[in-house]
Every structure is written in C-alpha cells, then in structure tokens.
Amino acid sequence: ARVTVSDSTVLDISSRPITFYGQKYEKLDVNINSGTFTVCFNNYLTLEKSQDCIMGPPVDKSTVQFQTLPADTNLNTAIRSVLPTIKSELKGLVEFLLSYDGSEIQMLLNDYGTQAALVFLDVHLLKSSKEFDVVVNGKTVDTLNTTFQFLDISGCRHSG
C-alpha cells in the first residue's frame, strides 16, 4: 500500500534493501521541504559530508507517494535489456511517485540483490523533464532526466 510522505522522514526499506554503489541500505532519509526532493541512503538529516543521495527539484505537491513492490517481469526485462551490466533477477522495488508539471513521475529503486538499478518513468508520457543528481560520497556521479532513464547504481565506490 502506498504511504504519503509530507515531511522529512526515515523510511524502512528492509523488505527491499537497495545496493547503492557497493553498499547495501535498509533505510532511506526522504526530504521534500528543503527546496529539493532528496532521497539519501545515509542520514541526510545529519548533513554528513559523505552523503549517498538522489537529489532533484522540489515536487509540485508538498507530498510524495512511497511503496515497496514485488518483482515485475516486464520491468525486469526492460531494465536488463537497457542495462546489460545487471546480471541477476529483479527481487522487488521501491517506488516513489512524484508530481511535476501535472505529470506523475515514477522513481524506481530496483533491488537485484548485490546489484540495483535506478529508473525514472513519466507515467502519463507528458515528457515532464526534470534533472536528478546521483550523489556518492557527497559528489555528483551522474545526472538523469525523468522522461525515460535507466542507471545501474550497483557500481564501485571510488575513494579520494
């Protein structure tokens, strides 16, 4: 069942843990009131310098929808066709439903065990393109737009 998030909160995703650049996380810190929509894997609320986050523009509404879902065969096939580096089978996913410019954007964190994929899909195909930064250890490693994007977030963690 979807849960409405309307403030800074910590979400338990232990049923669908996500491996983000080599580290497995079972909690997400979500902040929608900071002038950005931010999902951090390691305590955003303490403003650690070595943050692991996905950061985007503020959502139109002051809420987002969140839920964990079981594996979806069609989604698994689509992800693995676009991201050949994903070798295992989809175990489940964490979905955020975001509102931008009258369109609903799905931000999906897909659990492949030791691997993971980040996917953005525009539910209504209105091409509401917003940019999201993928931040590892406090540094932006990739920028995605929300129209139709796939990224392997399993990756290696670089030091220095």
GROMACS .gro file of N, CA and C in nm:
model
  480
    1ALA      N    1   0.083  -0.118   0.000
    1ALA     CA    2   0.000   0.000   0.000
    1ALA      C    3   0.088   0.125   0.000
    2ARG      N    4   0.046   0.224  -0.074
    2ARG     CA    5   0.122   0.350  -0.081
    2ARG      C    6   0.111   0.427   0.049
    3VAL      N    7   0.220   0.490   0.084
    3VAL     CA    8   0.227   0.576   0.202
    3VAL      C    9   0.255   0.717   0.153
    4THR      N   10   0.185   0.815   0.208
    4THR     CA   11   0.210   0.955   0.174
    4THR      C   12   0.317   1.011   0.265
    5VAL      N   13   0.419   1.072   0.203
    5VAL     CA   14   0.527   1.136   0.276
    5VAL      C   15   0.512   1.285   0.255
    6SER      N   16   0.506   1.361   0.365
    6SER     CA   17   0.483   1.506   0.351
    6SER      C   18   0.587   1.589   0.426
    7ASP      N   19   0.691   1.527   0.475
    7ASP     CA   20   0.792   1.599   0.551
    7ASP      C   21   0.920   1.517   0.548
    8SER      N   22   1.019   1.561   0.620
    8SER     CA   23   1.141   1.482   0.633
    8SER      C   24   1.108   1.358   0.715
    9THR      N   25   1.148   1.243   0.665
    9THR     CA   26   1.117   1.119   0.735
    9THR      C   27   1.218   1.011   0.699
   10VAL      N   28   1.226   0.911   0.782
   10VAL     CA   29   1.310   0.794   0.754
   10VAL      C   30   1.217   0.679   0.718
   11LEU      N   31   1.241   0.616   0.603
   11LEU     CA   32   1.159   0.505   0.556
   11LEU      C   33   1.235   0.374   0.571
   12ASP      N   34   1.168   0.274   0.623
   12ASP     CA   35   1.226   0.141   0.637
   12ASP      C   36   1.205   0.065   0.505
   13ILE      N   37   1.316   0.029   0.441
   13ILE     CA   38   1.307  -0.049   0.316
   13ILE      C   39   1.374  -0.185   0.335
   14SER      N   40   1.377  -0.234   0.459
   14SER     CA   41   1.446  -0.361   0.486
   14SER      C   42   1.384  -0.478   0.408
   15SER      N   43   1.258  -0.466   0.369
   15SER     CA   44   1.197  -0.571   0.288
   15SER      C   45   1.246  -0.568   0.143
   16ARG      N   46   1.302  -0.454   0.100
   16ARG     CA   47   1.358  -0.436  -0.034
   16ARG      C   48   1.487  -0.355  -0.024
   17PRO      N   49   1.590  -0.410   0.041
   17PRO     CA   50   1.714  -0.333   0.056
   17PRO      C   51   1.775  -0.299  -0.080
   18ILE      N   52   1.839  -0.184  -0.088
   18ILE     CA   53   1.896  -0.136  -0.213
   18ILE      C   54   2.047  -0.125  -0.199
   19THR      N   55   2.119  -0.183  -0.295
   19THR     CA   56   2.264  -0.168  -0.301
   19THR      C   57   2.294  -0.044  -0.384
   20PHE      N   58   2.356   0.054  -0.321
   20PHE     CA   59   2.387   0.181  -0.386
   20PHE      C   60   2.538   0.197  -0.387
   21TYR      N   61   2.595   0.183  -0.504
   21TYR     CA   62   2.740   0.194  -0.523
   21TYR      C   63   2.817   0.111  -0.420
   22GLY      N   64   2.781  -0.018  -0.415
   22GLY     CA   65   2.856  -0.115  -0.336
   22GLY      C   66   2.816  -0.128  -0.191
   23GLN      N   67   2.725  -0.045  -0.143
   23GLN     CA   68   2.681  -0.055  -0.003
   23GLN      C   69   2.532  -0.082   0.001
   24LYS      N   70   2.492  -0.178   0.085
   24LYS     CA   71   2.351  -0.214   0.098
   24LYS      C   72   2.286  -0.128   0.206
   25TYR      N   73   2.169  -0.073   0.172
   25TYR     CA   74   2.096   0.013   0.265
   25TYR      C   75   1.956  -0.042   0.290
   26GLU      N   76   1.910  -0.028   0.415
   26GLU     CA   77   1.776  -0.074   0.454
   26GLU      C   78   1.687   0.040   0.501
   27LYS      N   79   1.740   0.163   0.497
   27LYS     CA   80   1.662   0.280   0.535
   27LYS      C   81   1.690   0.392   0.436
   28LEU      N   82   1.590   0.476   0.414
   28LEU     CA   83   1.605   0.593   0.329
   28LEU      C   84   1.561   0.716   0.406
   29ASP      N   85   1.639   0.821   0.398
   29ASP     CA   86   1.601   0.951   0.453
   29ASP      C   87   1.542   1.032   0.339
   30VAL      N   88   1.416   1.071   0.352
   30VAL     CA   89   1.346   1.144   0.247
   30VAL      C   90   1.317   1.286   0.297
   31ASN      N   91   1.349   1.384   0.214
   31ASN     CA   92   1.324   1.523   0.249
   31ASN      C   93   1.259   1.590   0.129
   32ILE      N   94   1.140   1.645   0.149
   32ILE     CA   95   1.072   1.714   0.039
   32ILE      C   96   1.052   1.862   0.067
   33ASN      N   97   1.106   1.912   0.177
   33ASN     CA   98   1.083   2.051   0.215
   33ASN      C   99   1.210   2.135   0.216
   34SER      N  100   1.315   2.092   0.149
   34SER     CA  101   1.442   2.165   0.157
   34SER      C  102   1.473   2.242   0.028
   35GLY      N  103   1.373   2.263  -0.057
   35GLY     CA  104   1.397   2.326  -0.186
   35GLY      C  105   1.439   2.225  -0.291
   36THR      N  106   1.451   2.098  -0.249
   36THR     CA  107   1.480   1.986  -0.339
   36THR      C  108   1.398   1.867  -0.291
   37PHE      N  109   1.384   1.768  -0.377
   37PHE     CA  110   1.334   1.638  -0.335
   37PHE      C  111   1.458   1.552  -0.320
   38THR      N  112   1.481   1.502  -0.199
   38THR     CA  113   1.604   1.430  -0.171
   38THR      C  114   1.576   1.296  -0.106
   39VAL      N  115   1.638   1.191  -0.162
   39VAL     CA  116   1.636   1.059  -0.100
   39VAL      C  117   1.781   1.024  -0.071
   40CYS      N  118   1.813   1.010   0.057
   40CYS     CA  119   1.951   0.976   0.095
   40CYS      C  120   1.953   0.838   0.160
   41PHE      N  121   2.063   0.769   0.136
   41PHE     CA  122   2.081   0.635   0.188
   41PHE      C  123   2.150   0.636   0.323
   42ASN      N  124   2.219   0.745   0.356
   42ASN     CA  125   2.288   0.752   0.486
   42ASN      C  126   2.266   0.887   0.550
   43ASN      N  127   2.166   0.892   0.629
   43ASN     CA  128   2.131   1.001   0.718
   43ASN      C  129   2.156   1.142   0.666
   44TYR      N  130   2.073   1.185   0.574
   44TYR     CA  131   2.071   1.322   0.524
   44TYR      C  132   2.046   1.421   0.638
   45LEU      N  133   1.966   1.378   0.733
   45LEU     CA  134   1.925   1.469   0.840
   45LEU      C  135   2.042   1.517   0.924
   46THR      N  136   2.154   1.444   0.925
   46THR     CA  137   2.273   1.489   0.999
   46THR      C  138   2.367   1.568   0.909
   47LEU      N  139   2.330   1.580   0.779
   47LEU     CA  140   2.410   1.654   0.682
   47LEU      C  141   2.556   1.608   0.677
   48GLU      N  142   2.572   1.476   0.675
   48GLU     CA  143   2.707   1.420   0.662
   48GLU      C  144   2.768   1.464   0.530
   49LYS      N  145   2.899   1.483   0.529
   49LYS     CA  146   2.966   1.523   0.406
   49LYS      C  147   2.976   1.408   0.307
   50SER      N  148   2.975   1.284   0.357
   50SER     CA  149   2.989   1.169   0.267
   50SER      C  150   2.851   1.111   0.234
   51GLN      N  151   2.761   1.197   0.189
   51GLN     CA  152   2.625   1.155   0.161
   51GLN      C  153   2.614   1.072   0.034
   52ASP      N  154   2.524   0.976   0.038
   52ASP     CA  155   2.483   0.899  -0.078
   52ASP      C  156   2.336   0.934  -0.101
   53CYS      N  157   2.307   1.006  -0.209
   53CYS     CA  158   2.171   1.059  -0.228
   53CYS      C  159   2.131   1.062  -0.375
   54ILE      N  160   2.001   1.075  -0.394
   54ILE     CA  161   1.943   1.110  -0.524
   54ILE      C  162   1.869   1.241  -0.498
   55MET      N  163   1.907   1.345  -0.572
   55MET     CA  164   1.854   1.479  -0.545
   55MET      C  165   1.792   1.538  -0.670
   56GLY      N  166   1.669   1.591  -0.653
   56GLY     CA  167   1.600   1.652  -0.766
   56GLY      C  168   1.529   1.779  -0.725
   57PRO      N  169   1.457   1.838  -0.818
   57PRO     CA  170   1.386   1.963  -0.788
   57PRO      C  171   1.269   1.939  -0.694
   58PRO      N  172   1.219   2.045  -0.630
   58PRO     CA  173   1.104   2.028  -0.541
   58PRO      C  174   0.983   1.978  -0.620
   59VAL      N  175   0.903   1.894  -0.558
   59VAL     CA  176   0.783   1.840  -0.622
   59VAL      C  177   0.673   1.947  -0.622
   60ASP      N  178   0.578   1.934  -0.717
   60ASP     CA  179   0.468   2.030  -0.727
   60ASP      C  180   0.381   2.029  -0.602
   61LYS      N  181   0.349   1.909  -0.556
   61LYS     CA  182   0.267   1.897  -0.435
   61LYS      C  183   0.363   1.884  -0.318
   62SER      N  184   0.316   1.911  -0.200
   62SER     CA  185   0.403   1.902  -0.083
   62SER      C  186   0.406   1.760  -0.026
   63THR      N  187   0.371   1.663  -0.111
   63THR     CA  188   0.376   1.523  -0.069
   63THR      C  189   0.429   1.438  -0.185
   64VAL      N  190   0.479   1.321  -0.150
   64VAL     CA  191   0.513   1.218  -0.248
   64VAL      C  192   0.453   1.087  -0.198
   65GLN      N  193   0.433   0.996  -0.289
   65GLN     CA  194   0.382   0.863  -0.254
   65GLN      C  195   0.498   0.765  -0.255
   66PHE      N  196   0.497   0.670  -0.161
   66PHE     CA  197   0.604   0.573  -0.146
   66PHE      C  198   0.543   0.435  -0.125
   67GLN      N  199   0.606   0.333  -0.186
   67GLN     CA  200   0.567   0.195  -0.156
   67GLN      C  201   0.678   0.100  -0.201
   68THR      N  202   0.679  -0.018  -0.138
   68THR     CA  203   0.767  -0.125  -0.184
   68THR      C  204   0.679  -0.224  -0.260
   69LEU      N  205   0.735  -0.281  -0.366
   69LEU     CA  206   0.659  -0.369  -0.454
   69LEU      C  207   0.737  -0.496  -0.484
   70PRO      N  208   0.667  -0.605  -0.514
   70PRO     CA  209   0.737  -0.726  -0.557
   70PRO      C  210   0.794  -0.709  -0.697
   71ALA      N  211   0.873  -0.805  -0.740
   71ALA     CA  212   0.934  -0.802  -0.873
   71ALA      C  213   0.825  -0.799  -0.981
   72ASP      N  214   0.856  -0.731  -1.090
   72ASP     CA  215   0.767  -0.723  -1.206
   72ASP      C  216   0.845  -0.775  -1.327
   73THR      N  217   0.794  -0.879  -1.391
   73THR     CA  218   0.865  -0.944  -1.501
   73THR      C  219   0.891  -0.849  -1.617
   74ASN      N  220   0.792  -0.769  -1.655
   74ASN     CA  221   0.810  -0.676  -1.768
   74ASN      C  222   0.915  -0.571  -1.736
   75LEU      N  223   0.912  -0.518  -1.614
   75LEU     CA  224   1.011  -0.419  -1.574
   75LEU      C  225   1.150  -0.481  -1.572
   76ASN      N  226   1.160  -0.602  -1.519
   76ASN     CA  227   1.288  -0.673  -1.515
   76ASN      C  228   1.345  -0.689  -1.656
   77THR      N  229   1.261  -0.729  -1.750
   77THR     CA  230   1.305  -0.748  -1.889
   77THR      C  231   1.351  -0.616  -1.949
   78ALA      N  232   1.275  -0.509  -1.926
   78ALA     CA  233   1.312  -0.378  -1.980
   78ALA      C  234   1.445  -0.330  -1.922
   79ILE      N  235   1.461  -0.340  -1.791
   79ILE     CA  236   1.584  -0.294  -1.727
   79ILE      C  237   1.704  -0.373  -1.778
   80ARG      N  238   1.690  -0.504  -1.783
   80ARG     CA  239   1.805  -0.587  -1.823
   80ARG      C  240   1.837  -0.571  -1.972
   81SER      N  241   1.740  -0.531  -2.053
   81SER     CA  242   1.771  -0.507  -2.195
   81SER      C  243   1.847  -0.375  -2.212
   82VAL      N  244   1.819  -0.276  -2.127
   82VAL     CA  245   1.885  -0.146  -2.135
   82VAL      C  246   2.018  -0.147  -2.059
   83LEU      N  247   2.022  -0.222  -1.950
   83LEU     CA  248   2.142  -0.227  -1.864
   83LEU      C  249   2.200  -0.369  -1.861
   84PRO      N  250   2.280  -0.405  -1.959
   84PRO     CA  251   2.335  -0.542  -1.964
   84PRO      C  252   2.429  -0.574  -1.848
   85THR      N  253   2.472  -0.473  -1.772
   85THR     CA  254   2.558  -0.498  -1.657
   85THR      C  255   2.480  -0.562  -1.542
   86ILE      N  256   2.346  -0.552  -1.544
   86ILE     CA  257   2.263  -0.617  -1.442
   86ILE      C  258   2.250  -0.764  -1.481
   87LYS      N  259   2.305  -0.850  -1.397
   87LYS     CA  260   2.312  -0.993  -1.430
   87LYS      C  261   2.211  -1.079  -1.354
   88SER      N  262   2.161  -1.032  -1.240
   88SER     CA  263   2.070  -1.115  -1.161
   88SER      C  264   1.925  -1.080  -1.192
   89GLU      N  265   1.833  -1.146  -1.123
   89GLU     CA  266   1.690  -1.124  -1.146
   89GLU      C  267   1.636  -1.023  -1.044
   90LEU      N  268   1.540  -0.944  -1.087
   90LEU     CA  269   1.476  -0.845  -1.002
   90LEU      C  270   1.407  -0.914  -0.884
   91LYS      N  271   1.436  -0.865  -0.762
   91LYS     CA  272   1.374  -0.921  -0.641
   91LYS      C  273   1.255  -0.839  -0.595
   92GLY      N  274   1.256  -0.710  -0.625
   92GLY     CA  275   1.149  -0.620  -0.585
   92GLY      C  276   1.195  -0.477  -0.606
   93LEU      N  277   1.111  -0.381  -0.569
   93LEU     CA  278   1.148  -0.243  -0.593
   93LEU      C  279   1.085  -0.149  -0.492
   94VAL      N  280   1.145  -0.032  -0.483
   94VAL     CA  281   1.095   0.078  -0.401
   94VAL      C  282   1.048   0.185  -0.500
   95GLU      N  283   0.923   0.226  -0.488
   95GLU     CA  284   0.866   0.324  -0.581
   95GLU      C  285   0.835   0.455  -0.508
   96PHE      N  286   0.876   0.565  -0.571
   96PHE     CA  287   0.831   0.698  -0.530
   96PHE      C  288   0.750   0.754  -0.646
   97LEU      N  289   0.634   0.809  -0.617
   97LEU     CA  290   0.550   0.872  -0.718
   97LEU      C  291   0.556   1.023  -0.692
   98LEU      N  292   0.611   1.096  -0.790
   98LEU     CA  293   0.638   1.239  -0.777
   98LEU      C  294   0.552   1.317  -0.876
   99SER      N  295   0.509   1.435  -0.838
   99SER     CA  296   0.426   1.517  -0.926
   99SER      C  297   0.507   1.638  -0.977
  100TYR      N  298   0.517   1.648  -1.111
  100TYR     CA  299   0.586   1.760  -1.176
  100TYR      C  300   0.505   1.805  -1.296
  101ASP      N  301   0.474   1.933  -1.303
  101ASP     CA  302   0.408   1.992  -1.420
  101ASP      C  303   0.283   1.915  -1.461
  102GLY      N  304   0.206   1.869  -1.364
  102GLY     CA  305   0.084   1.795  -1.393
  102GLY      C  306   0.105   1.652  -1.434
  103SER      N  307   0.228   1.606  -1.431
  103SER     CA  308   0.258   1.468  -1.468
  103SER      C  309   0.305   1.391  -1.345
  104GLU      N  310   0.285   1.262  -1.347
  104GLU     CA  311   0.332   1.177  -1.240
  104GLU      C  312   0.460   1.106  -1.288
  105ILE      N  313   0.565   1.119  -1.209
  105ILE     CA  314   0.692   1.056  -1.240
  105ILE      C  315   0.717   0.944  -1.140
  106GLN      N  316   0.749   0.826  -1.191
  106GLN     CA  317   0.789   0.716  -1.104
  106GLN      C  318   0.940   0.717  -1.091
  107MET      N  319   0.988   0.719  -0.968
  107MET     CA  320   1.130   0.698  -0.943
  107MET      C  321   1.138   0.561  -0.877
  108LEU      N  322   1.202   0.467  -0.947
  108LEU     CA  323   1.206   0.329  -0.901
  108LEU      C  324   1.348   0.289  -0.863
  109LEU      N  325   1.362   0.240  -0.741
  109LEU     CA  326   1.488   0.181  -0.694
  109LEU      C  327   1.467   0.030  -0.699
  110ASN      N  328   1.536  -0.035  -0.792
  110ASN     CA  329   1.512  -0.176  -0.821
  110ASN      C  330   1.617  -0.263  -0.754
  111ASP      N  331   1.569  -0.358  -0.673
  111ASP     CA  332   1.654  -0.446  -0.594
  111ASP      C  333   1.690  -0.572  -0.672
  112TYR      N  334   1.820  -0.584  -0.704
  112TYR     CA  335   1.871  -0.703  -0.770
  112TYR      C  336   1.970  -0.775  -0.678
  113GLY      N  337   1.948  -0.769  -0.548
  113GLY     CA  338   2.041  -0.832  -0.454
  113GLY      C  339   2.167  -0.749  -0.440
  114THR      N  340   2.277  -0.798  -0.492
  114THR     CA  341   2.402  -0.722  -0.484
  114THR      C  342   2.411  -0.614  -0.591
  115GLN      N  343   2.311  -0.606  -0.676
  115GLN     CA  344   2.304  -0.502  -0.778
  115GLN      C  345   2.174  -0.424  -0.762
  116ALA      N  346   2.167  -0.307  -0.827
  116ALA     CA  347   2.046  -0.225  -0.822
  116ALA      C  348   2.041  -0.135  -0.945
  117ALA      N  349   1.920  -0.093  -0.980
  117ALA     CA  350   1.902  -0.002  -1.093
  117ALA      C  351   1.806   0.109  -1.052
  118LEU      N  352   1.838   0.231  -1.094
  118LEU     CA  353   1.751   0.347  -1.074
  118LEU      C  354   1.681   0.372  -1.207
  119VAL      N  355   1.548   0.387  -1.201
  119VAL     CA  356   1.469   0.408  -1.323
  119VAL      C  357   1.374   0.525  -1.300
  120PHE      N  358   1.366   0.614  -1.399
  120PHE     CA  359   1.266   0.720  -1.399
  120PHE      C  360   1.171   0.696  -1.516
  121LEU      N  361   1.041   0.699  -1.489
  121LEU     CA  362   0.939   0.683  -1.592
  121LEU      C  363   0.832   0.789  -1.575
  122ASP      N  364   0.794   0.854  -1.684
  122ASP     CA  365   0.685   0.951  -1.684
  122ASP      C  366   0.556   0.872  -1.707
  123VAL      N  367   0.474   0.860  -1.602
  123VAL     CA  368   0.355   0.775  -1.606
  123VAL      C  369   0.260   0.815  -1.719
  124HIS      N  370   0.242   0.946  -1.741
  124HIS     CA  371   0.146   0.993  -1.841
  124HIS      C  372   0.212   1.030  -1.974
  125LEU      N  373   0.342   1.002  -1.986
  125LEU     CA  374   0.417   1.030  -2.108
  125LEU      C  375   0.406   1.175  -2.154
  126LEU      N  376   0.400   1.267  -2.057
  126LEU     CA  377   0.391   1.409  -2.090
  126LEU      C  378   0.528   1.473  -2.108
  127LYS      N  379   0.630   1.394  -2.092
  127LYS     CA  380   0.767   1.441  -2.110
  127LYS      C  381   0.802   1.558  -2.019
  128SER      N  382   0.764   1.544  -1.893
  128SER     CA  383   0.799   1.645  -1.793
  128SER      C  384   0.943   1.620  -1.750
  129SER      N  385   1.036   1.680  -1.818
  129SER     CA  386   1.177   1.650  -1.795
  129SER      C  387   1.235   1.734  -1.681
  130LYS      N  388   1.272   1.667  -1.576
  130LYS     CA  389   1.339   1.728  -1.461
  130LYS      C  390   1.471   1.655  -1.443
  131GLU      N  391   1.570   1.724  -1.390
  131GLU     CA  392   1.701   1.661  -1.370
  131GLU      C  393   1.720   1.620  -1.226
  132PHE      N  394   1.776   1.500  -1.210
  132PHE     CA  395   1.809   1.445  -1.079
  132PHE      C  396   1.957   1.412  -1.077
  133ASP      N  397   2.023   1.446  -0.966
  133ASP     CA  398   2.164   1.414  -0.948
  133ASP      C  399   2.177   1.289  -0.862
  134VAL      N  400   2.269   1.202  -0.902
  134VAL     CA  401   2.305   1.085  -0.823
  134VAL      C  402   2.436   1.121  -0.754
  135VAL      N  403   2.433   1.122  -0.620
  135VAL     CA  404   2.545   1.170  -0.540
  135VAL      C  405   2.603   1.055  -0.459
  136VAL      N  406   2.733   1.032  -0.473
  136VAL     CA  407   2.803   0.928  -0.398
  136VAL      C  408   2.917   0.993  -0.322
  137ASN      N  409   2.922   0.967  -0.192
  137ASN     CA  410   3.024   1.029  -0.106
  137ASN      C  411   3.026   1.181  -0.119
  138GLY      N  412   2.907   1.241  -0.138
  138GLY     CA  413   2.897   1.386  -0.147
  138GLY      C  414   2.930   1.445  -0.282
  139LYS      N  415   2.962   1.361  -0.381
  139LYS     CA  416   2.998   1.410  -0.515
  139LYS      C  417   2.899   1.357  -0.619
  140THR      N  418   2.855   1.446  -0.709
  140THR     CA  419   2.764   1.405  -0.816
  140THR      C  420   2.837   1.316  -0.914
  141VAL      N  421   2.785   1.195  -0.935
  141VAL     CA  422   2.848   1.100  -1.028
  141VAL      C  423   2.767   1.083  -1.157
  142ASP      N  424   2.641   1.128  -1.155
  142ASP     CA  425   2.558   1.117  -1.275
  142ASP      C  426   2.439   1.211  -1.261
  143THR      N  427   2.384   1.254  -1.374
  143THR     CA  428   2.262   1.334  -1.377
  143THR      C  429   2.167   1.269  -1.475
  144LEU      N  430   2.042   1.247  -1.431
  144LEU     CA  431   1.941   1.183  -1.515
  144LEU      C  432   1.823   1.276  -1.532
  145ASN      N  433   1.752   1.263  -1.647
  145ASN     CA  434   1.626   1.335  -1.659
  145ASN      C  435   1.513   1.235  -1.639
  146THR      N  436   1.395   1.286  -1.612
  146THR     CA  437   1.285   1.200  -1.568
  146THR      C  438   1.200   1.142  -1.681
  147THR      N  439   1.230   1.170  -1.805
  147THR     CA  440   1.141   1.123  -1.910
  147THR      C  441   1.147   0.971  -1.926
  148PHE      N  442   1.265   0.914  -1.933
  148PHE     CA  443   1.278   0.769  -1.950
  148PHE      C  444   1.425   0.735  -1.934
  149GLN      N  445   1.467   0.709  -1.813
  149GLN     CA  446   1.609   0.690  -1.785
  149GLN      C  447   1.634   0.567  -1.700
  150PHE      N  448   1.742   0.498  -1.728
  150PHE     CA  449   1.785   0.380  -1.653
  150PHE      C  450   1.931   0.399  -1.615
  151LEU      N  451   1.967   0.363  -1.491
  151LEU     CA  452   2.105   0.373  -1.447
  151LEU      C  453   2.137   0.258  -1.352
  152ASP      N  454   2.246   0.188  -1.379
  152ASP     CA  455   2.297   0.086  -1.288
  152ASP      C  456   2.362   0.159  -1.172
  153ILE      N  457   2.306   0.143  -1.052
  153ILE     CA  458   2.359   0.211  -0.934
  153ILE      C  459   2.432   0.113  -0.841
  154SER      N  460   2.467  -0.004  -0.896
  154SER     CA  461   2.539  -0.104  -0.817
  154SER      C  462   2.680  -0.056  -0.790
  155GLY      N  463   2.743  -0.011  -0.899
  155GLY     CA  464   2.876   0.043  -0.910
  155GLY      C  465   2.978   0.024  -0.800
  156CYS      N  466   3.096   0.057  -0.834
  156CYS     CA  467   3.206   0.058  -0.739
  156CYS      C  468   3.213   0.194  -0.674
  157ARG      N  469   3.265   0.195  -0.557
  157ARG     CA  470   3.281   0.318  -0.481
  157ARG      C  471   3.425   0.363  -0.494
  158HIS      N  472   3.444   0.485  -0.543
  158HIS     CA  473   3.579   0.538  -0.560
  158HIS      C  474   3.619   0.615  -0.436
  159SER      N  475   3.742   0.598  -0.395
  159SER     CA  476   3.790   0.675  -0.279
  159SER      C  477   3.869   0.795  -0.329
  160GLY      N  478   3.875   0.899  -0.242
  160GLY     CA  479   3.953   1.017  -0.276
  160GLY      C  480   3.878   1.115  -0.346
   0.00000   0.00000   0.00000
